[in-house]
Amino acid sequence: MTRPSRRQLIIAGLGLGASATLAACSGDASATSRPAASFPRPEPVAPSPGQSVASARLTAAPVTLNLGGRTVQTWAYGDTAPGATLRATAGDLLRVTLDNQLPADTTVHWHGVRLRPQADGVPGLTQDPVGTGKSFLYEFTAPDPGTYFFHPHVGTQLDRGLYAPLIIDDPAEPGDYDLEWVVVLDDWIDGTGTTPDEVLEQLVADGASGTAGMDHGAMTGMDHGSMSAGQDGAPWGTDTGDVSYPHYLINDRLPTDPTVLQGRAGQRVRLRVISAASDTIFAVALGGHRMTLTHTDGWPVRPQQTDAFYIGMGERYDAVVTLEPGVFPLVARPVGRSTGGQGLAVVRTATGAVPAADVSPGELDGNVLTASQLEPDDAARLPAKGPDLTAALTLGGSMAPYLWTINGAPYGQNEPLRVAPGQRLRLNASNMTMMPHPLHLHGHTFALPNGLRKDTLLMAPMESVALDLDADNPGDWLIHCHNTYHAEAGMMIDLRYT
Ligand SMILES: [Cu+2]
């Protein structure tokens, strides 16, 4: 079978309506243009004895969204973005019906959940895409407590408003906090005169015409002024993204009219911070407070105090904070960007003026933590054991042409990784590019060399790391960069069970 050319891959990723034709002749290309192999509807799942069922209905549809001073046309779940938080207890059976009222195919991917493959939401790999006016029932057990979210796995749809938190509560959670705030970060461009599909089209066109990288030249040459987080880009390099976003949002509000998180001084708050961004790393800080990080990607860590932390696309961090009296800025500062401002929410425990949209809490100049500085809670460790097999996972790519690869080729042209049930696979992951990439694994989590468990790991330019995973969930899975544009331009690979 003829493998798709680069050009075909890119066109296919654009959702220009060519997918079906291409797919018919080009074998498996990107996730959006796989062959029209027909997947049977998943067998209905009956709850096991004593298992609770959490049911929900999810409507994906075009909406008009008020970001707080600016109105945009976009796509979302329900009439808000983020969509309504979906909540269940670990071990519950989730039954979620997706109604697709979008003018395009879609799916739902339950990011980070170790679920059965039939519910993973990757078109062409685990299901057929859900067409306009059609519905699809996702049924899966959510085994592990934690902070998750869900989004489509089709084209650039994640860079619209199609995302919502998924919180899986821990029946054994000590619950040593009084309040919980779910904080969703995003970089926003949809409906501001362009769409994510057009952004990708432009990146591809610039890559083909040789004008790519001009933004990045300007970025490298910009006057950094101070060395605070988000300005010099460290430790993520000077080239942290491909898209110039006009806005950064917290819970989909602009910093000029921010979300207000209300509490009382002395209360302990659990922050569940989710990055739904497509092309932005944030440094997150709460002015006037130190945070104690307790979980990343749902997994417990040894509690660690910090002034601030970095969060890549698809990552989640939970932190506990004891509230001070006053009014404080919760800031998500985009790393290595000179335009678009920052994300802001307001934490209020007393009367007082709202912080300015460009407020710069001193905590961002303090210790800004990365995942590699965290230690796992012992409960999150994999059993001690050496790998049964190893595989290389090498990230590569370029801006001209706009093409991102794993193991030397874009998705559809690279060789799937293979593992047998019960094996421990060591992925020797190397980022051979000058950009950071959040590496995301479906259906499993991996352990870093110190045992830290994650499903999404932000890899710095030229960084190498060994990631161990236990093959305990047979199926066909994806490993990919969680930069929406990199994934669409090829930075994905299959993980298949033999
Ligand atoms: Cu990437």
Short mmCIF file of N, CA and C in Angstrom, two decimals, residues 260-341:
data_model
loop_
_atom_site.label_atom_id
_atom_site.label_comp_id
_atom_site.label_asym_id
_atom_site.label_seq_id
_atom_site.Cartn_x
_atom_site.Cartn_y
_atom_site.Cartn_z
N VAL A 260 -13.70 35.22 39.36
CA VAL A 260 -13.39 35.49 40.76
C VAL A 260 -13.61 34.21 41.56
N LEU A 261 -12.57 33.78 42.26
CA LEU A 261 -12.63 32.58 43.10
C LEU A 261 -12.74 33.06 44.54
N GLN A 262 -13.88 32.78 45.14
CA GLN A 262 -14.20 33.36 46.44
C GLN A 262 -13.92 32.36 47.56
N GLY A 263 -13.27 32.82 48.62
CA GLY A 263 -13.02 31.98 49.79
C GLY A 263 -12.93 32.83 51.04
N ARG A 264 -12.55 32.19 52.16
CA ARG A 264 -12.34 32.93 53.40
C ARG A 264 -10.90 32.74 53.85
N ALA A 265 -10.33 33.78 54.41
CA ALA A 265 -8.96 33.69 54.90
C ALA A 265 -8.84 32.51 55.86
N GLY A 266 -7.77 31.75 55.74
CA GLY A 266 -7.54 30.60 56.60
C GLY A 266 -8.05 29.29 56.02
N GLN A 267 -8.92 29.38 55.03
CA GLN A 267 -9.40 28.13 54.41
C GLN A 267 -8.30 27.50 53.57
N ARG A 268 -8.31 26.17 53.54
CA ARG A 268 -7.39 25.45 52.67
C ARG A 268 -8.12 25.10 51.38
N VAL A 269 -7.49 25.44 50.27
CA VAL A 269 -8.11 25.23 48.96
C VAL A 269 -7.31 24.23 48.16
N ARG A 270 -7.99 23.31 47.54
CA ARG A 270 -7.32 22.44 46.56
C ARG A 270 -7.56 23.03 45.18
N LEU A 271 -6.45 23.39 44.54
CA LEU A 271 -6.51 23.86 43.16
C LEU A 271 -6.28 22.67 42.24
N ARG A 272 -7.17 22.50 41.29
CA ARG A 272 -6.96 21.48 40.25
C ARG A 272 -6.71 22.23 38.95
N VAL A 273 -5.44 22.30 38.57
CA VAL A 273 -5.06 23.12 37.41
C VAL A 273 -4.88 22.22 36.19
N ILE A 274 -5.60 22.54 35.14
CA ILE A 274 -5.61 21.75 33.91
C ILE A 274 -5.18 22.64 32.76
N SER A 275 -4.21 22.21 31.98
CA SER A 275 -3.87 22.99 30.78
C SER A 275 -4.56 22.40 29.57
N ALA A 276 -5.54 23.16 29.04
CA ALA A 276 -6.20 22.80 27.79
C ALA A 276 -5.58 23.56 26.63
N ALA A 277 -4.41 24.15 26.86
CA ALA A 277 -3.74 24.93 25.81
C ALA A 277 -3.30 24.02 24.67
N SER A 278 -3.11 24.61 23.51
CA SER A 278 -2.68 23.85 22.34
C SER A 278 -1.22 24.07 22.00
N ASP A 279 -0.67 25.22 22.38
CA ASP A 279 0.68 25.57 21.89
C ASP A 279 1.39 26.48 22.89
N THR A 280 1.05 26.38 24.18
CA THR A 280 1.59 27.31 25.16
C THR A 280 1.96 26.59 26.45
N ILE A 281 3.16 26.88 26.96
CA ILE A 281 3.54 26.46 28.30
C ILE A 281 3.26 27.64 29.22
N PHE A 282 2.67 27.38 30.38
CA PHE A 282 2.41 28.45 31.34
C PHE A 282 3.27 28.27 32.59
N ALA A 283 3.64 29.41 33.21
CA ALA A 283 4.13 29.42 34.59
C ALA A 283 2.97 29.93 35.43
N VAL A 284 2.60 29.17 36.47
CA VAL A 284 1.41 29.47 37.27
C VAL A 284 1.82 29.89 38.68
N ALA A 285 1.27 31.00 39.16
CA ALA A 285 1.56 31.46 40.52
C ALA A 285 0.32 32.13 41.10
N LEU A 286 0.17 32.03 42.42
CA LEU A 286 -0.87 32.75 43.14
C LEU A 286 -0.18 33.81 43.98
N GLY A 287 -0.39 35.07 43.63
CA GLY A 287 0.26 36.17 44.33
C GLY A 287 0.01 36.10 45.83
N GLY A 288 1.05 36.36 46.62
CA GLY A 288 0.89 36.41 48.07
C GLY A 288 0.80 35.05 48.74
N HIS A 289 1.01 33.99 48.00
CA HIS A 289 0.88 32.64 48.56
C HIS A 289 1.99 31.74 48.03
N ARG A 290 2.35 30.75 48.86
CA ARG A 290 3.12 29.63 48.34
C ARG A 290 2.15 28.47 48.18
N MET A 291 2.42 27.63 47.21
CA MET A 291 1.54 26.50 46.94
C MET A 291 2.23 25.21 47.36
N THR A 292 1.46 24.24 47.78
CA THR A 292 2.01 22.91 48.03
C THR A 292 1.47 21.97 46.96
N LEU A 293 2.36 21.52 46.08
CA LEU A 293 1.93 20.61 45.02
C LEU A 293 1.70 19.23 45.62
N THR A 294 0.56 18.62 45.27
CA THR A 294 0.20 17.31 45.84
C THR A 294 0.03 16.22 44.79
N HIS A 295 -0.27 16.59 43.54
CA HIS A 295 -0.51 15.60 42.49
C HIS A 295 -0.05 16.17 41.16
N THR A 296 0.41 15.29 40.28
CA THR A 296 0.52 15.69 38.88
C THR A 296 -0.09 14.60 38.01
N ASP A 297 -0.86 15.02 37.03
CA ASP A 297 -1.59 14.11 36.14
C ASP A 297 -2.41 13.09 36.93
N GLY A 298 -2.92 13.52 38.08
CA GLY A 298 -3.77 12.66 38.90
C GLY A 298 -3.02 11.85 39.95
N TRP A 299 -1.70 11.69 39.79
CA TRP A 299 -0.92 10.82 40.68
C TRP A 299 -0.35 11.61 41.84
N PRO A 300 -0.38 11.03 43.06
CA PRO A 300 0.13 11.76 44.22
C PRO A 300 1.65 11.88 44.19
N VAL A 301 2.13 13.03 44.66
CA VAL A 301 3.56 13.27 44.81
C VAL A 301 3.84 13.58 46.28
N ARG A 302 5.10 13.50 46.68
CA ARG A 302 5.45 13.97 48.02
C ARG A 302 5.17 15.46 48.05
N PRO A 303 4.33 15.91 48.98
CA PRO A 303 3.94 17.32 48.97
C PRO A 303 5.17 18.22 48.91
N GLN A 304 5.14 19.16 47.99
CA GLN A 304 6.30 20.03 47.80
C GLN A 304 5.86 21.48 47.66
N GLN A 305 6.44 22.32 48.50
CA GLN A 305 6.11 23.75 48.44
C GLN A 305 6.85 24.42 47.30
N THR A 306 6.19 25.40 46.68
CA THR A 306 6.84 26.16 45.63
C THR A 306 6.18 27.51 45.49
N ASP A 307 6.90 28.44 44.84
CA ASP A 307 6.31 29.74 44.54
C ASP A 307 5.40 29.64 43.32
N ALA A 308 5.82 28.79 42.37
CA ALA A 308 5.13 28.70 41.09
C ALA A 308 5.50 27.38 40.44
N PHE A 309 4.81 27.04 39.35
CA PHE A 309 5.17 25.81 38.61
C PHE A 309 4.87 26.01 37.14
N TYR A 310 5.60 25.23 36.32
CA TYR A 310 5.35 25.20 34.88
C TYR A 310 4.33 24.12 34.56
N ILE A 311 3.48 24.38 33.58
CA ILE A 311 2.51 23.37 33.13
C ILE A 311 2.45 23.39 31.61
N GLY A 312 2.68 22.21 31.01
CA GLY A 312 2.61 22.07 29.56
C GLY A 312 1.22 21.64 29.12
N MET A 313 1.00 21.66 27.81
CA MET A 313 -0.29 21.30 27.24
C MET A 313 -0.65 19.86 27.63
N GLY A 314 -1.84 19.70 28.21
CA GLY A 314 -2.31 18.36 28.59
C GLY A 314 -1.89 17.94 29.99
N GLU A 315 -0.98 18.69 30.64
CA GLU A 315 -0.59 18.34 32.01
C GLU A 315 -1.63 18.84 33.01
N ARG A 316 -1.64 18.23 34.19
CA ARG A 316 -2.46 18.71 35.32
C ARG A 316 -1.61 18.72 36.57
N TYR A 317 -1.84 19.73 37.41
CA TYR A 317 -1.22 19.80 38.73
C TYR A 317 -2.29 20.13 39.76
N ASP A 318 -2.23 19.43 40.90
CA ASP A 318 -3.08 19.78 42.04
C ASP A 318 -2.18 20.43 43.09
N ALA A 319 -2.69 21.48 43.70
CA ALA A 319 -1.93 22.18 44.73
C ALA A 319 -2.87 22.56 45.86
N VAL A 320 -2.35 22.58 47.07
CA VAL A 320 -3.12 23.04 48.21
C VAL A 320 -2.53 24.36 48.70
N VAL A 321 -3.43 25.30 49.00
CA VAL A 321 -3.03 26.64 49.41
C VAL A 321 -3.87 27.04 50.61
N THR A 322 -3.25 27.67 51.60
CA THR A 322 -4.01 28.26 52.71
C THR A 322 -4.22 29.74 52.41
N LEU A 323 -5.48 30.14 52.34
CA LEU A 323 -5.81 31.48 51.86
C LEU A 323 -5.45 32.57 52.86
N GLU A 324 -4.83 33.62 52.37
CA GLU A 324 -4.53 34.83 53.14
C GLU A 324 -5.70 35.80 52.98
N PRO A 325 -5.80 36.77 53.89
CA PRO A 325 -6.85 37.78 53.73
C PRO A 325 -6.47 38.78 52.64
N GLY A 326 -7.42 39.05 51.73
CA GLY A 326 -7.15 40.06 50.71
C GLY A 326 -7.68 39.66 49.35
N VAL A 327 -7.12 40.29 48.32
CA VAL A 327 -7.47 40.01 46.93
C VAL A 327 -6.16 39.71 46.19
N PHE A 328 -6.11 38.57 45.50
CA PHE A 328 -4.83 38.10 44.95
C PHE A 328 -4.98 37.66 43.50
N PRO A 329 -3.93 37.87 42.70
CA PRO A 329 -3.97 37.40 41.31
C PRO A 329 -3.50 35.96 41.20
N LEU A 330 -4.28 35.13 40.52
CA LEU A 330 -3.82 33.81 40.10
C LEU A 330 -3.44 33.97 38.63
N VAL A 331 -2.14 33.86 38.35
CA VAL A 331 -1.63 34.21 37.02
C VAL A 331 -1.13 32.97 36.30
N ALA A 332 -1.49 32.87 35.02
CA ALA A 332 -0.89 31.87 34.13
C ALA A 332 -0.11 32.65 33.08
N ARG A 333 1.19 32.71 33.28
CA ARG A 333 2.05 33.52 32.39
C ARG A 333 2.57 32.65 31.26
N PRO A 334 2.23 32.98 30.00
CA PRO A 334 2.75 32.17 28.89
C PRO A 334 4.27 32.30 28.83
N VAL A 335 4.95 31.20 28.66
CA VAL A 335 6.42 31.16 28.69
C VAL A 335 6.97 31.46 27.30
N GLY A 336 7.84 32.46 27.23
CA GLY A 336 8.54 32.75 25.98
C GLY A 336 7.69 33.46 24.95
N ARG A 337 6.66 34.18 25.38
CA ARG A 337 5.79 34.91 24.44
C ARG A 337 5.86 36.40 24.75
N SER A 338 5.83 37.20 23.70
CA SER A 338 5.93 38.64 23.92
C SER A 338 4.59 39.35 23.74
N THR A 339 3.60 38.64 23.18
CA THR A 339 2.30 39.27 22.95
C THR A 339 1.19 38.43 23.57
N GLY A 340 0.00 39.03 23.66
CA GLY A 340 -1.17 38.28 24.11
C GLY A 340 -1.43 38.37 25.60
N GLY A 341 -0.54 39.03 26.34
CA GLY A 341 -0.80 39.20 27.77
C GLY A 341 -0.63 37.89 28.52
#
